[in-house]
Amino acid sequence: MTPIAADPDRRVWSLSTPNTTYAMHVAPDGRLVQLYWGARLSVDEVVPLTQQRTTASGSSFHLPGDVEEQLPVDGGTRWGVPSLQVTFPGGVRSAELEFAGDTVEAEENGHRLDLAFTDGHFPLHVVLHYRVREDSDVVERWVTLKHLGAEGEEPFVIGRADSGSWLAPERADYRYSAVTGAWAAETQLVREHMPFGEFTLANRCGNTGHHANPWLMLDDGTATEEHGEVWGVALAWSGTWRITAQRRFEGRLAVTAGFGHDGVTWQLRPAEELTTPPTLGVYTDGGFGAASRAWHRHARAYVLPHPEAVRPVLYNSWEAVWFDVNEQSQLEIARKAADLGVELFVMDDGWFGKRTNDRAGLGDWWPNPDRFPNGLGPLADGVRKLGMAFGLWVEPEMVNPDSDLYRAHPDWTIHFPHRRRDELRQQLVLNFGRDDVRAWAHGWLDRLVADHGIDFLKWDMNRAISQGGWPERAGDQDRLWIEHTRGVYEVIDRLRSTHPRLRIESCSGGGGRVDYGILARTDEVWTSDNTDAYHRQSIQHGYSQLYPAAAMAAWVTDSPNPITGRTVPLEYRFHVAMSGVLGIGGNLHEWSSEELAQAREWIAAYKRIRVAIQHGDQYRLGAEPGRGLSAVEYVHGDDVVVFVYHPHATVSPAPGHLRLVGLDPDASYQEVALTTGERGHTATGRVLMAAGLPVRRRVAGGDWSSAAVRLQRIR
Ligand code: DGJ
């Protein structure tokens, strides 16, 4: 079966992934509708569905069919949420799109289908793009709008240009899964009954956002971690966005996803094209766990730039010394980090300009002469002599008004004339839509990386965009909201192409910029500023719904935790951080020699199992983290790693066994002690999945009990 099959006579296109089929149809009334999304079917099985379409009949007040549409426009007899909203010259709205042809193309890593439409009167060309891969269940969609008019003609005003609308098949009920949160409390999983009407997740801050993340999953209310049908939709974009689900009384539910927030408009000029970011969709009948694994596999195969790379163990002194960095003290702590087995040393904020606190210096990207009298060379060389790679924190999009940069270029910031420039964290946002700002940012970043052979940048973004104006583009300044994000992407992409060894971490006040757009150009993300291992469990649980462990930076820091004040044993902190990309962020000068020795052992152990964690399939087991015994399991070839967490001793004893998942039932698995390598108990995959791994003994130690278990398939 080819991944893209078409029946041109009946105007049906069917996209197949290894386990699913997604099909579209230009209905007799000219609307492009979704015909099917679910378990895999052949095109011959799909085509007859055109005859069975049961568009519930409407009234003269509403026609319920528009939820089926792939890109419902604001117009005609549609009163639902539009995915495309255009105002044409003379204030004419109500676009009328007519099918103009299809193209199927084999690409290097997949297959692509383009369905083209044109407006019946105005020269607007709309193409809906689809891409599928042979080994991923994720369907990728995006849209291109083009003004085909001649120079001098009036622009079209685009009020909404979503990347596509997805229809969840009719079910008796619907439930959604999403994440909500805040700074230091990102990605808290919410699983709730889907209300009737319109349900919107959105971000208007200019980053991806702390309070929501651009994805939504749907099920009929009965799916579990390992069973049931789940449909997921995500948007690969790091600026403002909106995802709206509309649940109709007649029994259908559609999700439209797109960049920009409501109210933002884009003037599409003659010959101009507007291409939206990808929206991704996944279907599985294997429950939420299978949905997450499909996302993770897709991210590793088709999103992350270096999925094969094993992420190094990092040290970052932010929580240890905050802004108080200098050559001497960083080298001292670097020695301790190297001694533990750390592979990458990253200096955080405070190394440049007059940046001794958050009130000054952003924008002045040269080493602070008092702190680094001989530049960054001695520290970078010193770190390398210790056998570690060297990384730096940067926040290229920001400027403190108290900086030479702002004094020279106050016009470079995002602002409106006649309006205040509200500061947050004493900083303003540089307009990365401007060519000169991007050229400046690329220039100093390129020199910085080249001059010091920088291996790693932590790219931070610490405030929301406010007063989103671009005075030089008066009349079309809203494009700032799109162009700023595109500008950030462009600078990162250029930097990576000239410095292919460079690795980048995306950060925005913790996990404010985590999405499939930024993951396509960075190697990992800073999940949250909250490093309290207990809170991290729920943050990581929410993160893992969509994003892979290979990109999840997680540090072991001090106890009591500087943000929450909670005291958690070192072992538990390690076990939580080891379930992603392990880093150390504590003040090592204050760790006892015993703690340092333990840390050394855990880091060495992590290196033995990290390939399974970073490249393996992940299974979430047990109760919700923090609500009893929970676990995360990774399976990669013959290697299996399980972290078990039991944060609070309860009146009832902890469960005796934890049933593992994803093993070969007929194979034998032997336990291998993580730190000593000693070989232990053997059991078949069947026993481990049916009866379970004995865990009570391992988590019987009162509060903050945890265990790391390594199993190897031996035959
Ligand atoms: C916010 C980040 O999330 C922190 O890890 C740290 O880099 C600070 N910014 C530095 O200002």
XYZ file of C-alpha atoms and ligand atoms in Angstrom, residues 318 323 348-349 355 393 425 458 460 462 507 509-510 526 529 555, ligand 1:
27
model
C 22.579 28.959 38.465
C 24.409 35.859 39.285
C 24.579 30.690 33.430
C 23.510 34.325 33.697
C 25.075 41.979 34.508
C 23.760 31.057 28.954
C 12.266 41.658 35.126
C 21.275 27.793 26.846
C 16.683 31.800 27.458
C 12.531 35.618 30.329
C 14.636 27.822 27.989
C 11.967 31.122 32.443
C 12.036 27.329 32.811
C 14.852 23.334 30.340
C 12.916 26.363 37.121
C 18.978 18.663 37.396
C 15.628 31.632 33.829
C 16.095 30.222 33.649
O 15.019 29.351 33.637
C 17.086 29.887 34.758
O 17.491 28.550 34.665
C 18.259 30.815 34.669
O 18.957 30.590 33.484
C 17.783 32.257 34.746
N 16.756 32.528 33.790
C 18.918 33.218 34.547
O 18.517 34.519 34.543
